[in-house]
XYZ file of C-alpha atoms in Angstrom:
238
model
C 10.092 6.516 -19.831
C 13.772 6.996 -20.529
C 13.546 10.665 -19.531
C 11.897 9.754 -16.235
C 14.485 7.044 -15.611
C 17.383 9.464 -16.135
C 15.759 12.112 -13.959
C 14.989 9.513 -11.293
C 18.650 8.512 -11.126
C 19.720 12.151 -10.894
C 17.186 12.849 -8.146
C 18.356 9.783 -6.209
C 21.934 11.073 -6.356
C 20.712 14.492 -5.259
C 18.973 13.007 -2.220
C 22.161 11.228 -1.223
C 24.454 14.223 -1.676
C 22.299 17.110 -0.488
C 22.457 18.207 3.118
C 18.923 19.536 3.601
C 15.803 18.914 5.652
C 13.354 16.255 4.512
C 10.610 18.743 3.507
C 13.099 20.614 1.307
C 14.235 17.388 -0.353
C 10.603 16.394 -0.908
C 9.942 19.759 -2.587
C 12.975 19.230 -4.812
C 11.798 15.811 -5.974
C 8.218 16.953 -6.547
C 9.266 20.052 -8.460
C 11.623 18.126 -10.718
C 9.003 15.478 -11.469
C 6.323 18.143 -12.022
C 8.417 19.959 -14.637
C 9.238 16.793 -16.561
C 5.669 15.538 -16.152
C 4.308 18.715 -17.727
C 6.718 18.299 -20.645
C 5.779 14.663 -21.242
C 2.075 15.478 -20.920
C 2.357 18.144 -23.609
C 3.881 15.636 -26.036
C 1.392 12.863 -25.261
C -1.570 15.185 -25.820
C -0.283 16.393 -29.170
C -2.704 15.856 -32.002
C -2.323 16.307 -35.751
C 1.459 16.814 -35.882
C 3.998 13.995 -35.510
C 6.378 13.600 -32.585
C 9.750 13.689 -34.320
C 13.479 13.419 -33.598
C 13.763 17.123 -32.752
C 11.130 16.678 -30.055
C 13.215 13.889 -28.532
C 16.120 16.326 -28.277
C 13.824 18.836 -26.567
C 12.663 16.165 -24.106
C 16.309 15.395 -23.374
C 16.895 19.079 -22.689
C 13.865 19.139 -20.440
C 15.492 16.528 -18.185
C 18.246 19.063 -17.469
C 15.633 21.773 -16.910
C 13.750 19.499 -14.495
C 16.973 18.824 -12.602
C 17.600 22.577 -12.360
C 14.089 22.916 -10.935
C 14.877 20.224 -8.377
C 17.961 22.166 -7.276
C 15.973 25.354 -6.722
C 14.469 24.529 -3.278
C 17.902 23.545 -1.954
C 19.214 27.050 -2.617
C 16.073 28.953 -1.684
C 15.568 27.224 1.687
C 18.413 29.073 3.477
C 17.603 32.316 1.646
C 13.941 32.306 2.687
C 14.672 31.027 6.185
C 14.846 33.054 9.364
C 18.507 33.936 8.869
C 18.120 35.113 5.274
C 21.343 35.599 3.357
C 22.422 34.199 0.010
C 22.763 30.645 -1.314
C 26.099 28.858 -1.141
C 28.529 29.168 -4.041
C 28.404 25.400 -4.492
C 24.670 25.610 -5.193
C 25.200 28.394 -7.758
C 27.809 26.253 -9.519
C 25.473 23.231 -9.478
C 22.607 25.152 -11.082
C 25.032 26.655 -13.607
C 26.451 23.230 -14.503
C 22.975 21.831 -15.166
C 21.472 24.872 -16.900
C 24.423 25.655 -19.182
C 24.101 22.561 -21.418
C 20.310 22.977 -21.449
C 20.811 26.516 -22.767
C 23.574 25.602 -25.231
C 21.511 22.753 -26.690
C 18.658 25.143 -27.460
C 19.557 25.411 -31.131
C 20.153 21.695 -31.650
C 16.495 20.655 -31.729
C 15.690 23.251 -34.392
C 18.685 22.146 -36.448
C 17.600 18.507 -36.201
C 14.063 19.436 -37.269
C 15.338 21.251 -40.345
C 17.845 18.530 -41.271
C 15.244 15.775 -41.011
C 12.402 17.780 -42.562
C 10.243 17.264 -39.469
C 9.775 20.879 -38.357
C 6.278 21.508 -36.968
C 4.496 24.377 -35.244
C 3.842 22.125 -32.258
C 7.540 21.314 -32.019
C 8.466 25.003 -32.134
C 5.973 25.794 -29.374
C 7.291 22.848 -27.366
C 10.837 24.195 -27.655
C 9.705 27.686 -26.616
C 7.924 26.401 -23.523
C 11.001 24.483 -22.340
C 13.081 27.635 -22.922
C 10.565 29.687 -20.937
C 10.710 27.335 -17.951
C 14.514 27.387 -17.984
C 14.528 31.188 -18.097
C 12.108 31.382 -15.162
C 14.228 29.002 -13.077
C 17.418 30.918 -13.878
C 15.808 34.251 -13.003
C 14.751 32.909 -9.596
C 18.231 31.499 -8.999
C 19.920 34.786 -9.920
C 17.487 36.726 -7.722
C 18.492 34.465 -4.826
C 22.181 35.062 -5.503
C 21.780 38.845 -5.717
C 19.630 38.872 -2.609
C 15.936 38.305 -1.965
C 13.487 39.923 -1.431
C 15.185 43.089 -2.751
C 16.115 41.393 -6.033
C 12.540 40.332 -6.835
C 12.754 42.354 -10.051
C 15.080 39.755 -11.586
C 12.193 37.255 -11.636
C 10.376 39.581 -14.052
C 12.752 38.333 -16.775
C 11.390 34.812 -16.456
C 7.814 35.847 -15.689
C 7.255 38.217 -18.632
C 6.274 35.463 -21.067
C 3.678 34.116 -18.658
C 2.377 37.618 -17.975
C 2.032 38.069 -21.732
C 0.081 34.806 -22.014
C -2.171 36.047 -19.223
C -2.636 39.248 -21.210
C -3.869 37.191 -24.175
C -6.708 35.932 -22.018
C -7.639 39.470 -21.046
C -7.139 40.845 -24.553
C -7.999 38.080 -27.089
C -7.480 40.533 -29.950
C -3.734 40.123 -29.405
C -3.934 36.531 -30.619
C -2.162 36.973 -33.928
C 1.220 35.986 -35.273
C 3.918 38.561 -34.659
C 6.111 39.635 -37.587
C 9.730 38.527 -37.590
C 11.967 40.793 -35.520
C 15.748 40.527 -35.320
C 15.664 42.661 -32.176
C 13.247 40.281 -30.465
C 15.314 37.271 -31.456
C 18.627 38.739 -30.266
C 17.187 40.026 -26.993
C 15.541 36.682 -26.256
C 18.784 34.887 -27.012
C 20.931 36.912 -24.622
C 18.644 36.546 -21.598
C 19.816 33.037 -20.764
C 23.469 33.945 -21.271
C 23.221 36.980 -18.998
C 21.430 35.039 -16.262
C 23.941 32.192 -16.455
C 26.797 34.659 -16.185
C 25.158 36.427 -13.243
C 24.846 33.087 -11.480
C 28.599 32.356 -11.581
C 30.139 33.051 -8.149
C 33.322 34.389 -9.786
C 31.355 37.312 -11.239
C 31.230 40.237 -8.772
C 27.694 41.032 -7.622
C 27.740 44.664 -8.876
C 28.633 43.432 -12.368
C 25.965 40.721 -12.200
C 23.355 43.278 -11.142
C 24.315 45.721 -13.900
C 24.192 43.067 -16.629
C 20.862 41.757 -15.374
C 19.336 45.244 -15.283
C 20.410 45.873 -18.882
C 18.977 42.505 -19.979
C 15.677 43.265 -18.251
C 15.396 46.711 -19.852
C 16.046 45.249 -23.310
C 13.429 42.565 -22.696
C 10.846 45.103 -21.505
C 11.453 47.155 -24.645
C 11.022 44.034 -26.792
C 7.738 43.050 -25.146
C 6.561 46.673 -25.211
C 7.165 46.920 -28.956
C 5.218 43.728 -29.583
C 2.310 44.761 -27.352
C 2.071 48.157 -29.069
C 2.058 46.475 -32.491
C -0.636 44.028 -31.425
C -2.743 46.801 -29.927
C -2.455 48.892 -33.078
C -3.541 45.926 -35.172
C -6.426 45.215 -32.800
C -7.639 48.787 -33.226
C -7.166 48.735 -36.985
C -4.357 51.303 -36.937
C -1.909 49.226 -38.967
């Protein structure tokens, strides 16, 4: 309830400050509420593992992620309109200001779980899902700044996790725990930082494009390594 109250206040301020058409504002409100609603629903439906203090931190982070989602239609509306173009610098700064603390606070919930002895598998998955949504939103925002539809490839950064989950439905044999990988952990950690940097209007577009391409290539290599390992295990080769 507190999360919804905070988001509701932020959305009310957004409606007052934003200069956009009513349908765009309605999309912003609905998208923000949908993201937070999905987060709350996942915690309410949890069974068998307690809802602890680290999960409360993750819910707090998800309010920022939901607000970033609410900002998305405001920047995409002029980009996808008849005139095309790129979103305003003010919008890029707004998304950056909301997403940066959500990204920086990523390690806090895990630290709280370890300090309080309340770490759970459900909590770890919960944290990962919030991270995945934030990454998807940032990839869409950066694609808009670089220039849509040509920069559609940036969205692959945020979509890869969901494509992998879709692959699990097609290939159930991949449903096994992956071994620890420092490469995977480092590559996953830098994606948010690169996308946040590429979103800053002070960063020249060529530099933003180059950094984003490198991040995408590293991420594709990481996912490719994991898929090959899972496929080898599925075929009894390792």
